[in-house]
PDB file of C-alpha atoms and ligand atoms in Angstrom:
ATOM      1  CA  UNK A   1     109.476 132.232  48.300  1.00 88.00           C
ATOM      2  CA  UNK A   2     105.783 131.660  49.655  1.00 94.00           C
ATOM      3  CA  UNK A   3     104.744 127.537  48.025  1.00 96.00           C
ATOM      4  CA  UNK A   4     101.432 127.925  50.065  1.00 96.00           C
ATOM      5  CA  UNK A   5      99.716 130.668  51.778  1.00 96.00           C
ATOM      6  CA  UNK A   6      96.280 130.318  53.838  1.00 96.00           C
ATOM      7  CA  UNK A   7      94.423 133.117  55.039  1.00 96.00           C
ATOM      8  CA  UNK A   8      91.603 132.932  57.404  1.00 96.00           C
ATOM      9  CA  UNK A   9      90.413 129.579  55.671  1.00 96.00           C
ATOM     10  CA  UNK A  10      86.993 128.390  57.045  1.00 96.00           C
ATOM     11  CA  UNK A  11      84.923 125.781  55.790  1.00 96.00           C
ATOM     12  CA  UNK A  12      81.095 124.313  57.011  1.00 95.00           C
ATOM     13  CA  UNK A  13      79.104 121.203  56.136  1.00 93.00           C
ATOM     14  CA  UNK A  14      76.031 121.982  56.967  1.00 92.00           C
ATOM     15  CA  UNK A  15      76.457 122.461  60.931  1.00 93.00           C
ATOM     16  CA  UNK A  16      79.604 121.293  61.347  1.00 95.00           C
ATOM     17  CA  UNK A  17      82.706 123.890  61.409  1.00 96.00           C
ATOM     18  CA  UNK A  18      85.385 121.447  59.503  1.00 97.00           C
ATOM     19  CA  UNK A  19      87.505 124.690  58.924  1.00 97.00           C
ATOM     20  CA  UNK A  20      87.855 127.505  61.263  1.00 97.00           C
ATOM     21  CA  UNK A  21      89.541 130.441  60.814  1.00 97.00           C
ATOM     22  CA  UNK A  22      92.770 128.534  60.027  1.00 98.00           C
ATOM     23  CA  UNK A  23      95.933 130.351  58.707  1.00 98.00           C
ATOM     24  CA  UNK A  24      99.684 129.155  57.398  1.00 98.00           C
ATOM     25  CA  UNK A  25     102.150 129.571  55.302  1.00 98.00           C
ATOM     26  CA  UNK A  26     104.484 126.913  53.868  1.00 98.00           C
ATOM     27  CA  UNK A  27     108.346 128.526  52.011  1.00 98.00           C
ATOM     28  CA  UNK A  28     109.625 126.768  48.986  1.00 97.00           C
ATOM     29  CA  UNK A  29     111.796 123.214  50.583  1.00 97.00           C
ATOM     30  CA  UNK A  30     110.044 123.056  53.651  1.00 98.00           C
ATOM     31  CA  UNK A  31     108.294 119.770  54.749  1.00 98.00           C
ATOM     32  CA  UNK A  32     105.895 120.471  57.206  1.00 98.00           C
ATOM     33  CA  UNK A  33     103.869 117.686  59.007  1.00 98.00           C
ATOM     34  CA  UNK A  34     100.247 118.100  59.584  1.00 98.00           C
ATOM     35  CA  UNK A  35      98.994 116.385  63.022  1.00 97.00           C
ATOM     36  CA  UNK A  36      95.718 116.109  64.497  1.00 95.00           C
ATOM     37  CA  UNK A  37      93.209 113.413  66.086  1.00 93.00           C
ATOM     38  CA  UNK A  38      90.559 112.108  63.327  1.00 94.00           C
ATOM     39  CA  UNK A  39      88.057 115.032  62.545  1.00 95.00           C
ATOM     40  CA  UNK A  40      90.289 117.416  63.348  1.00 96.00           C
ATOM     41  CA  UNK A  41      90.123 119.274  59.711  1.00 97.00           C
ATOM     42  CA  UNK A  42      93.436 117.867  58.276  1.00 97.00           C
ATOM     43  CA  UNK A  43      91.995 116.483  55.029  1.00 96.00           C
ATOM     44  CA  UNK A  44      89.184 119.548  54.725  1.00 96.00           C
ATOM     45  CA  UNK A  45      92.453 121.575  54.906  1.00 96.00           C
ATOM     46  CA  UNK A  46      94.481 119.405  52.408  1.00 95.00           C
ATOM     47  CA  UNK A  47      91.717 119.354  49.693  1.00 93.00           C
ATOM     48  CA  UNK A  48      91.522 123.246  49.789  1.00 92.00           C
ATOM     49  CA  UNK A  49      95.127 123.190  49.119  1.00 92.00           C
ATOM     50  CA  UNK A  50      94.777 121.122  46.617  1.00 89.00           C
ATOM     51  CA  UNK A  51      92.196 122.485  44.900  1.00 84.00           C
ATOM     52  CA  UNK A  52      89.949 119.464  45.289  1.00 84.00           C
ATOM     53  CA  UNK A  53      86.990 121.380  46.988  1.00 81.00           C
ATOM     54  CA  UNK A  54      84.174 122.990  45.020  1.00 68.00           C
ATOM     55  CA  UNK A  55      83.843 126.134  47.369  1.00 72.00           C
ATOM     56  CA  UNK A  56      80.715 125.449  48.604  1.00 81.00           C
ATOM     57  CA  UNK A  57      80.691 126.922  53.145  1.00 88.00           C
ATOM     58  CA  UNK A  58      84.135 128.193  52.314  1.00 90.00           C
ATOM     59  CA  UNK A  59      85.054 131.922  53.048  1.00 92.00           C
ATOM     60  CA  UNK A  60      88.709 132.775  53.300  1.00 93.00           C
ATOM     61  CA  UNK A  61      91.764 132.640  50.948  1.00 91.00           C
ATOM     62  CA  UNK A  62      94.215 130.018  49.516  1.00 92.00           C
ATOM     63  CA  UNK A  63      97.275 130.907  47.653  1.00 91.00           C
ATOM     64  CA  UNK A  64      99.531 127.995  45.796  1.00 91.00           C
ATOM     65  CA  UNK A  65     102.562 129.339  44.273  1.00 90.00           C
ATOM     66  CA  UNK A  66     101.302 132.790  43.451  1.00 82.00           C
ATOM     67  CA  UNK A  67      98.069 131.573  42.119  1.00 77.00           C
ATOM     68  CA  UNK A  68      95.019 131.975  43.895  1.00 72.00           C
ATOM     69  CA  UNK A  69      93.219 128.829  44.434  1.00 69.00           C
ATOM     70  CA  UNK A  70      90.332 130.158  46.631  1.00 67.00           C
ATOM     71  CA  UNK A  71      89.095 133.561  47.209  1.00 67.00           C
ATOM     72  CA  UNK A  72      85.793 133.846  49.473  1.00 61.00           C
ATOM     73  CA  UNK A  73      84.649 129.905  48.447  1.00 59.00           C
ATOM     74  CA  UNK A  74      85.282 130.362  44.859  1.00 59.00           C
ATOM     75  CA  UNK A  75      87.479 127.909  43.736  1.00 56.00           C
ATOM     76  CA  UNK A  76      89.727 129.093  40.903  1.00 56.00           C
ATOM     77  CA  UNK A  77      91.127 126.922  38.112  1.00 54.00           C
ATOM     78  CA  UNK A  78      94.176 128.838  37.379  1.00 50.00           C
ATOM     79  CA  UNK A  79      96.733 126.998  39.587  1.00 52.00           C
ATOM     80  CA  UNK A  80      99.750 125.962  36.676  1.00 57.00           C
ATOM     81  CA  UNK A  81      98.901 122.281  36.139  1.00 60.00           C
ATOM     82  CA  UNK A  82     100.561 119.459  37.536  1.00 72.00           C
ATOM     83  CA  UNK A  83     102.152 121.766  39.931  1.00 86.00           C
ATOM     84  CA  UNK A  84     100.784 120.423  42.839  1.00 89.00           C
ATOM     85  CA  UNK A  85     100.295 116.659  43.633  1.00 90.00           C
ATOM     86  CA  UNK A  86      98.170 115.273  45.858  1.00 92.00           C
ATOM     87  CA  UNK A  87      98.971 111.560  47.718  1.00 93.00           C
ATOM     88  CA  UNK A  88      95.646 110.067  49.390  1.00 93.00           C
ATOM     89  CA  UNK A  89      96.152 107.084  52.247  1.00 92.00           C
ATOM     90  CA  UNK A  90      95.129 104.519  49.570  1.00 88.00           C
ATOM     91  CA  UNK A  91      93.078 104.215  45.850  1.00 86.00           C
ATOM     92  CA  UNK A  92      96.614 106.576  44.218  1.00 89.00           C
ATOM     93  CA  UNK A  93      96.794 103.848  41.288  1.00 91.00           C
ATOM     94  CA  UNK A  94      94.819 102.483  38.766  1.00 88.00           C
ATOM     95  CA  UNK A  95      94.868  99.117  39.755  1.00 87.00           C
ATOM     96  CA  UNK A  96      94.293  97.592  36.490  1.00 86.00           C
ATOM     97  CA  UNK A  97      97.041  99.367  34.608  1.00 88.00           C
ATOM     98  CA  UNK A  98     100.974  98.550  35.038  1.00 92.00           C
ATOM     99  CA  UNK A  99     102.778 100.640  37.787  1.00 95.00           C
ATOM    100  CA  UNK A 100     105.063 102.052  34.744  1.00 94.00           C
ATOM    101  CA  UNK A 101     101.741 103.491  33.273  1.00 91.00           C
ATOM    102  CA  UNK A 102     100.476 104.661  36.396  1.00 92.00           C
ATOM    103  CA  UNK A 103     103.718 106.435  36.768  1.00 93.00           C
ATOM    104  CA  UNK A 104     103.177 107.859  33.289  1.00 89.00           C
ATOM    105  CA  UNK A 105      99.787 108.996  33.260  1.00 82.00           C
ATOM    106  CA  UNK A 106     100.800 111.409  36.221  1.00 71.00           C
ATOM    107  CA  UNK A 107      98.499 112.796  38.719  1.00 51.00           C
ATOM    108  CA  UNK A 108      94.729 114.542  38.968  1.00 42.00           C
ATOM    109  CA  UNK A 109      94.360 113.380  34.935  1.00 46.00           C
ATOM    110  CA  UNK A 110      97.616 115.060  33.789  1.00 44.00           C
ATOM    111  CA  UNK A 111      97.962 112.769  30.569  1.00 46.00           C
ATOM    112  CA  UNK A 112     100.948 113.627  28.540  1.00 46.00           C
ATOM    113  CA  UNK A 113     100.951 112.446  24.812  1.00 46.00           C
ATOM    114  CA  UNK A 114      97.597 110.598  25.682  1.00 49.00           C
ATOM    115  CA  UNK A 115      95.909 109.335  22.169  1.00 50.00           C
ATOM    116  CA  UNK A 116      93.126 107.577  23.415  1.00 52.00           C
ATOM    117  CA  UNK A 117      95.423 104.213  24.135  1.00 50.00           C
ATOM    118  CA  UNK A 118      97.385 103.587  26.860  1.00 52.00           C
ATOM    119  CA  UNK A 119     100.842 102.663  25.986  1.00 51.00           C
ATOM    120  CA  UNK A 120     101.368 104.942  23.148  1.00 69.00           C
ATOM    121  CA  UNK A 121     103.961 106.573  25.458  1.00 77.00           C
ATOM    122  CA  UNK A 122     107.958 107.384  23.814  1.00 81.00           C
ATOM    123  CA  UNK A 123     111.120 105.874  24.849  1.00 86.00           C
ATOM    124  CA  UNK A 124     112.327 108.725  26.572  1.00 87.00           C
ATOM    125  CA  UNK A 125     108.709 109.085  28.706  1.00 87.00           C
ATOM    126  CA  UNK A 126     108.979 105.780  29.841  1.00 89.00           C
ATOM    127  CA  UNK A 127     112.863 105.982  30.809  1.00 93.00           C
ATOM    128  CA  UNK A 128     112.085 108.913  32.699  1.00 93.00           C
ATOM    129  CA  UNK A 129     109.734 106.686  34.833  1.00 94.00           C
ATOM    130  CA  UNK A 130     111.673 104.041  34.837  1.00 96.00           C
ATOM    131  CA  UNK A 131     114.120 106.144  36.648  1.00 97.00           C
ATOM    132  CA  UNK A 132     111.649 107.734  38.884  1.00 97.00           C
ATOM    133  CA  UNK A 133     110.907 104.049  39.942  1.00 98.00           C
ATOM    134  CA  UNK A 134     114.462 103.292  40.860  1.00 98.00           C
ATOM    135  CA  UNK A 135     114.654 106.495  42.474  1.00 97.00           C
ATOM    136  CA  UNK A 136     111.648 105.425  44.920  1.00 97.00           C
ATOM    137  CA  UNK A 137     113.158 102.064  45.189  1.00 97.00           C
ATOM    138  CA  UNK A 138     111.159 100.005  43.273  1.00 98.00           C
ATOM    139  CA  UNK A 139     112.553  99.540  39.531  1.00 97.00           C
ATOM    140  CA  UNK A 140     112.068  95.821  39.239  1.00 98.00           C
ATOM    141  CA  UNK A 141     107.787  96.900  40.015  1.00 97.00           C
ATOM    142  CA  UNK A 142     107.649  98.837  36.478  1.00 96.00           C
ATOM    143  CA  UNK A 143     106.208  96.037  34.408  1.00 95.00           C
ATOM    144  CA  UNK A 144     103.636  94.241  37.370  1.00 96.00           C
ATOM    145  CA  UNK A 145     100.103  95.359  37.367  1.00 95.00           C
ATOM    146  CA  UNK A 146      99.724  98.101  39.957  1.00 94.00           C
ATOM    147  CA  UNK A 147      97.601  95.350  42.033  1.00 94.00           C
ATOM    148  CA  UNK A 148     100.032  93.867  42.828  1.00 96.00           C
ATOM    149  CA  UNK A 149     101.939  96.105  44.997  1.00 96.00           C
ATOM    150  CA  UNK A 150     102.602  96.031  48.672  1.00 96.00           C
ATOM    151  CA  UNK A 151     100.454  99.197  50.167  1.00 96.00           C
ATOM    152  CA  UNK A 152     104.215 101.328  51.106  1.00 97.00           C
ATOM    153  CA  UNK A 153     105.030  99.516  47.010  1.00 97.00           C
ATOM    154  CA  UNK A 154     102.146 102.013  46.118  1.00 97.00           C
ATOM    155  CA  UNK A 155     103.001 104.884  48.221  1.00 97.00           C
ATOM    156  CA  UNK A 156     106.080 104.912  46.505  1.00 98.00           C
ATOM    157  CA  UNK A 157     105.002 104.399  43.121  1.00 97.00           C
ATOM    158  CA  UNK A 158     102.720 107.346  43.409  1.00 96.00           C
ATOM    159  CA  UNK A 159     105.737 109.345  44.872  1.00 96.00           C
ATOM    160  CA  UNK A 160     107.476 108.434  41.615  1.00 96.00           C
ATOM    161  CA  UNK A 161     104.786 109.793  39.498  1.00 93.00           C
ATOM    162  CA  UNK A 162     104.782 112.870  41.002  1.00 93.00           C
ATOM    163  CA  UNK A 163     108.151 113.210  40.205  1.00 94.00           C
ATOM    164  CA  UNK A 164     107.695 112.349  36.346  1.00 92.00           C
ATOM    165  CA  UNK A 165     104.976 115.084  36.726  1.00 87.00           C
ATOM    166  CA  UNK A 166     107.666 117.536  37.836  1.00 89.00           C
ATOM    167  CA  UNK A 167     105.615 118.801  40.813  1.00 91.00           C
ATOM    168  CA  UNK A 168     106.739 121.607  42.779  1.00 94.00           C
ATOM    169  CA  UNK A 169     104.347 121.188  45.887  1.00 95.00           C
ATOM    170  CA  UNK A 170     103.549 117.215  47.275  1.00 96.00           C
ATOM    171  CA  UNK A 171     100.726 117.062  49.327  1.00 96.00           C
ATOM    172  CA  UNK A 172     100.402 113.552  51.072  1.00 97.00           C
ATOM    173  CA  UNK A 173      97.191 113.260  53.331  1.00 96.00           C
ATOM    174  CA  UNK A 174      97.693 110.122  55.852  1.00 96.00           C
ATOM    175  CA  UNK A 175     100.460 108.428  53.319  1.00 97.00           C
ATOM    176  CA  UNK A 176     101.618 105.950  56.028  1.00 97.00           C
ATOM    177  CA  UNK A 177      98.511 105.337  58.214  1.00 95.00           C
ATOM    178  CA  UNK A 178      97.401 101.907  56.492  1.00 94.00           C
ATOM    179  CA  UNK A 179     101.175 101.034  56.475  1.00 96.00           C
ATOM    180  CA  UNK A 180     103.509  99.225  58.885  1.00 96.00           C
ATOM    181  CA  UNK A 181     106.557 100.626  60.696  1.00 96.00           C
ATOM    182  CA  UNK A 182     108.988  99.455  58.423  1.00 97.00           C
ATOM    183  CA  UNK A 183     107.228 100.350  55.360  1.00 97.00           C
ATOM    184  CA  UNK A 184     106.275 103.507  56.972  1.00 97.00           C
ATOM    185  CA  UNK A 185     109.474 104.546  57.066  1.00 97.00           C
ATOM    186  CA  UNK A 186     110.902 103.436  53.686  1.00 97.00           C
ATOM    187  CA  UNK A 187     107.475 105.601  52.776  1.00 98.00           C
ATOM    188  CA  UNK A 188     108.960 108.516  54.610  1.00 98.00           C
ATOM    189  CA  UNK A 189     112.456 108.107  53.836  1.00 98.00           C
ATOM    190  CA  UNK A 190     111.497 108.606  49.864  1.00 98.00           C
ATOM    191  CA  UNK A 191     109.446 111.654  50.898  1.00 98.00           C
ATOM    192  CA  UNK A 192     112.148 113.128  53.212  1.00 98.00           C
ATOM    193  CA  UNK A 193     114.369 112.168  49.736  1.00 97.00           C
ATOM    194  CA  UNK A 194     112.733 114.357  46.876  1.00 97.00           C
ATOM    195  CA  UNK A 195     112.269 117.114  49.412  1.00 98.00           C
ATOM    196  CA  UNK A 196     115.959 117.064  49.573  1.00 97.00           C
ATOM    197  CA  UNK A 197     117.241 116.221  46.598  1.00 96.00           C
ATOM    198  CA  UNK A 198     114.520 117.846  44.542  1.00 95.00           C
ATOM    199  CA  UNK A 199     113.547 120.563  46.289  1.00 95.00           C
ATOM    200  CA  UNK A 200     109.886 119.746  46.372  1.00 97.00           C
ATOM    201  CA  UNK A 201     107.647 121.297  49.178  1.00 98.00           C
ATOM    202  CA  UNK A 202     106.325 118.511  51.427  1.00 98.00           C
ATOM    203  CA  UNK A 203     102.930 119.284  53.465  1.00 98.00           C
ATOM    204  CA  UNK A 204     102.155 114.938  54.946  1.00 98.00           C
ATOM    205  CA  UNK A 205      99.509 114.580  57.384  1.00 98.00           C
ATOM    206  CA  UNK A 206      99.853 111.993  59.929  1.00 96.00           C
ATOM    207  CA  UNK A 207      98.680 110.088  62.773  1.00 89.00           C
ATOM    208  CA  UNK A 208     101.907 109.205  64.435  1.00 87.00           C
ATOM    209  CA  UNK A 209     103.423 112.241  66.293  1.00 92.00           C
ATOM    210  CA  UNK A 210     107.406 109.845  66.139  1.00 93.00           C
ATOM    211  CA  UNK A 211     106.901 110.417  62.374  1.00 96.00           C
ATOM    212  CA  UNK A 212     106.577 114.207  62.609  1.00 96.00           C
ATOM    213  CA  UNK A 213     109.615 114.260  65.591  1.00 96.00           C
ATOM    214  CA  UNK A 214     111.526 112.190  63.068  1.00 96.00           C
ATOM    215  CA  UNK A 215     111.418 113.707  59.603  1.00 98.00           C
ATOM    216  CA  UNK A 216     110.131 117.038  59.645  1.00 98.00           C
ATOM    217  CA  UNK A 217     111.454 120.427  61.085  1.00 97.00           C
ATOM    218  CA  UNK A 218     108.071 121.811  61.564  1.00 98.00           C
ATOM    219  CA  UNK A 219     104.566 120.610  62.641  1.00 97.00           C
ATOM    220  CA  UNK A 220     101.555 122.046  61.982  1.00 98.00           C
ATOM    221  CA  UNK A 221      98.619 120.693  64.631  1.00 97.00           C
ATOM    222  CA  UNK A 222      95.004 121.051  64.304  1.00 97.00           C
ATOM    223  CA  UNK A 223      92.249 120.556  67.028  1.00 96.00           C
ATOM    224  CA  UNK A 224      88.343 121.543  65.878  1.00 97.00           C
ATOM    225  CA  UNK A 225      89.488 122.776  62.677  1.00 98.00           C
ATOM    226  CA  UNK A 226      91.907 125.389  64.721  1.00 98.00           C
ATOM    227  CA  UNK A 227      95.278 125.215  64.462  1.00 97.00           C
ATOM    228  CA  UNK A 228      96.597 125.094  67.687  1.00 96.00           C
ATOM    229  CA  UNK A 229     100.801 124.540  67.256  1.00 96.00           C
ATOM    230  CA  UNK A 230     102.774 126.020  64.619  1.00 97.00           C
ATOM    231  CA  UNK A 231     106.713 125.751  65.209  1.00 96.00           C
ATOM    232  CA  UNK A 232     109.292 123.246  65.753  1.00 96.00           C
ATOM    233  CA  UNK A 233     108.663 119.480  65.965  1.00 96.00           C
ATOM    234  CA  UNK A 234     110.828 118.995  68.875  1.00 92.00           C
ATOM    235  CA  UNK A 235     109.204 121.430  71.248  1.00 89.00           C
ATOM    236  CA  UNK A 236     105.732 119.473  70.007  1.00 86.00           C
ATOM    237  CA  UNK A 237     104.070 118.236  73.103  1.00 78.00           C
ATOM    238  CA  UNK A 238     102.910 114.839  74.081  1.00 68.00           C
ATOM    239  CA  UNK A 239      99.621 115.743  73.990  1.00 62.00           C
ATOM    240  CA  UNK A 240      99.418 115.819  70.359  1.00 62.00           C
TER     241      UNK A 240
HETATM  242  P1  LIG B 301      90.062 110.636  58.108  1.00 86.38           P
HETATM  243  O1  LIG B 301      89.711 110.816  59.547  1.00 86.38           O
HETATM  244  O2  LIG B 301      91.111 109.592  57.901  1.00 86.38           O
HETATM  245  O3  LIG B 301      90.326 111.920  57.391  1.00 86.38           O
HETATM  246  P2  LIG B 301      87.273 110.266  57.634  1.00 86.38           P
HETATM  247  O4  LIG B 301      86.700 108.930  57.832  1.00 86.38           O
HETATM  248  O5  LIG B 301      87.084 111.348  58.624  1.00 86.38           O
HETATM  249  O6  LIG B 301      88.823 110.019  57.383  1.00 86.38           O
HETATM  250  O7  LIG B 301      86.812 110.861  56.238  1.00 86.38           O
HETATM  251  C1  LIG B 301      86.937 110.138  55.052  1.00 86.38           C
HETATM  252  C2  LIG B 301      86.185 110.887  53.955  1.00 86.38           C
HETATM  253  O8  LIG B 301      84.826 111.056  54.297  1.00 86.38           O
HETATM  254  C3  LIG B 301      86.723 112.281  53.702  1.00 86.38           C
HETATM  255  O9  LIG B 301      86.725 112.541  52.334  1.00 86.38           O
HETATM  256  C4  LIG B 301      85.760 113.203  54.409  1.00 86.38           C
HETATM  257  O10 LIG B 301      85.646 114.437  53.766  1.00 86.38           O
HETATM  258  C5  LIG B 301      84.473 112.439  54.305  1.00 86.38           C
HETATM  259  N1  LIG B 301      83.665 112.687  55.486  1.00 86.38           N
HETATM  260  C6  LIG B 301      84.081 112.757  56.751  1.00 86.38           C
HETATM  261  N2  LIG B 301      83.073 113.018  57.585  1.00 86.38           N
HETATM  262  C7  LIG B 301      81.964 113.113  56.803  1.00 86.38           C
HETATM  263  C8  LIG B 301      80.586 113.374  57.066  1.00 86.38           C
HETATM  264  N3  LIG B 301      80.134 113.621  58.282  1.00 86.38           N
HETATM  265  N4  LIG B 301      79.744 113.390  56.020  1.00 86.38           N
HETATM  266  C9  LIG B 301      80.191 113.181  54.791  1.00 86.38           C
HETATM  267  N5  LIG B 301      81.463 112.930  54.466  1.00 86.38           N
HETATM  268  C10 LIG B 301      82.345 112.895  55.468  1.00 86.38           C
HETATM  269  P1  LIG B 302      90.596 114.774  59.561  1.00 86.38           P
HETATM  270  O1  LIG B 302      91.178 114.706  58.203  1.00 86.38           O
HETATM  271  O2  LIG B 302      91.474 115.523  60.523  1.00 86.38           O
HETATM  272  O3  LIG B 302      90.158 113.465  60.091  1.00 86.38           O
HETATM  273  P2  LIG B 302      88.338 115.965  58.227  1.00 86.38           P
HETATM  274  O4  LIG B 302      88.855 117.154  57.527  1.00 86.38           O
HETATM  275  O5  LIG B 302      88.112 114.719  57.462  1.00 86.38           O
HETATM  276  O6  LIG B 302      89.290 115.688  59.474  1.00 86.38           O
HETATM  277  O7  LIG B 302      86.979 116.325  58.956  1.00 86.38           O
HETATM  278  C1  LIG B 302      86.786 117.525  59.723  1.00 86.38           C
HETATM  279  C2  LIG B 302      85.315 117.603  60.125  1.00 86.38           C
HETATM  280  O8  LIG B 302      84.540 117.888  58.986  1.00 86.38           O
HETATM  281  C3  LIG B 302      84.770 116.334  60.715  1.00 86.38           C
HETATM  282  O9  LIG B 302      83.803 116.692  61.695  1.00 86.38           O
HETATM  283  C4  LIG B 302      84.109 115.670  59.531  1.00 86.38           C
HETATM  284  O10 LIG B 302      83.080 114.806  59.943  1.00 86.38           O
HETATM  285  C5  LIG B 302      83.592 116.859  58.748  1.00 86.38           C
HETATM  286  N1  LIG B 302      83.568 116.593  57.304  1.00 86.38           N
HETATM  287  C6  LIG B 302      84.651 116.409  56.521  1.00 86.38           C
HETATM  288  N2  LIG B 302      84.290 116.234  55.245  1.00 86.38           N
HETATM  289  C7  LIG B 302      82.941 116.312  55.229  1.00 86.38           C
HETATM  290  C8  LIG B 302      81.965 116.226  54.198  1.00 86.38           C
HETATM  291  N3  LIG B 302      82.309 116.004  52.907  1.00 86.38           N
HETATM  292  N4  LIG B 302      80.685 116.353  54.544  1.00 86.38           N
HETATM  293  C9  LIG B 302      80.328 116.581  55.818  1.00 86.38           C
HETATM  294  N5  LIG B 302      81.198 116.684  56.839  1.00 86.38           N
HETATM  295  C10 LIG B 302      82.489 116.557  56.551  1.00 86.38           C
END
């Protein structure tokens, strides 16, 4: 079953061609990485995806688990919320609030049993991300303020909230770029995780072709806003 389907997506700022003509489709369980130098179109991509562009110098078609998200630049709001989560390289948590309720309060303002205080959350809620948490590999975080976290600390706590928000599609843009090697991987190793265990579609951009080699079966690469590989990460060249 189709998770994401683009279709001659093209998108301009003013002069510049961010987008151009690009076309993909992700299945249900894959994780696909997303490659491409800086300017390349990765993130104008990703926030099409994700809904998180207002439509404005788009033309072309995005499709997220049978919804239509864009259709000729205009954006449509009738994507099944909280179906789709979106990971940035930094800024996922409110840095004031505990990582427990940063886990709870889910992702793109999906606020379940909100009543104007934070906290007012049941036992069961905060179980359930409690065990997200431990599931990401950081239980003993829960109660710290979400400051206080190591950068791959926050990674992972924002993986864990997407998995208290049930999502069936992650969309990570540069997750591990600000991070070191061995918090890069633990990063990757929790994404590689809920793809397998939960069967949750994985589209992660990144710098660092190794990454894509190591934990993904497919890479997408962009050049100009093209696409210019689609297919197996092994046969990826150097030159990416
Ligand atoms: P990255 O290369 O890691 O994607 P950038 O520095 O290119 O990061 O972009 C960071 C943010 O700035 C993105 O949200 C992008 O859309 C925006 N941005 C990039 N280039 C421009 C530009 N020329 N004018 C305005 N915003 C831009
Ligand atoms: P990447 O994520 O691969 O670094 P981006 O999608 O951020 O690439 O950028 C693709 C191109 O679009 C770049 O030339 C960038 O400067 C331009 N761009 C991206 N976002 C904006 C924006 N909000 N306003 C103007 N130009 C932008």
């Amino acid at each position: 079953m189709t998770a994401i389907s683009v279709s001659n997506l093209s998108k301009r700022y003013g002069k510049t061609t961010a987008l151009d003509q690009v076309s993909l489709e992700l299945q249900r369980g894959e994780m696909v990485a997303l490659i491409g130098a800086s300017g390349s179109g990765k993130s104008t991509l990703i926030r099409h995806i994700a809904g998180l562009e207002m439509g404005d110098g788009t033309a072309g078609k995005v499709t997220v688990l049978g919804n239509i998200s864009q259709d000729g630049g205009r954006p449509n709001r009738s994507n099944k919320r909280g179906a789709v989560s979106v990971i940035f390289q930094q800024f996922n948590l409110v840095t004031r609030l505990s990582v427990l309720t940063n886990v709870l309060i889910g992702n793109l303002g999906r606020v379940p049993r909100w009543r104007g205080t934070i906290g007012v959350f049941n036992k069961a809620e905060k179980e359930k991300a409690q065990a997200a948490l431990a599931r990401v590999g950081i239980p003993q975080v829960a109660a710290q303020r979400s400051s206080t976290l190591s950068g791959g600390q926050q990674q992972r706590a924002a993986i864990a909230r997407t998995l208290v928000q049930q999502a069936e599609i992650l969309i990570a843009d540069e997750p591990i770029s600000a991070l070191d090697p061995s918090s890069a991987r633990r990063v990757m190793d929790v994404l590689a995780d809920i793809n397998n265990q939960d069967n949750i579609t994985v589209l992660v951009s990144l710098h660092q072709v190794e990454y894509a080699r190591r934990y993904c079966k497919r890479t997408i690469a962009m050049r100009d806003g093209r696409i210019v590989y689609d297919g197996p990460s092994t046969a990826l060249s150097n030159a990416f």
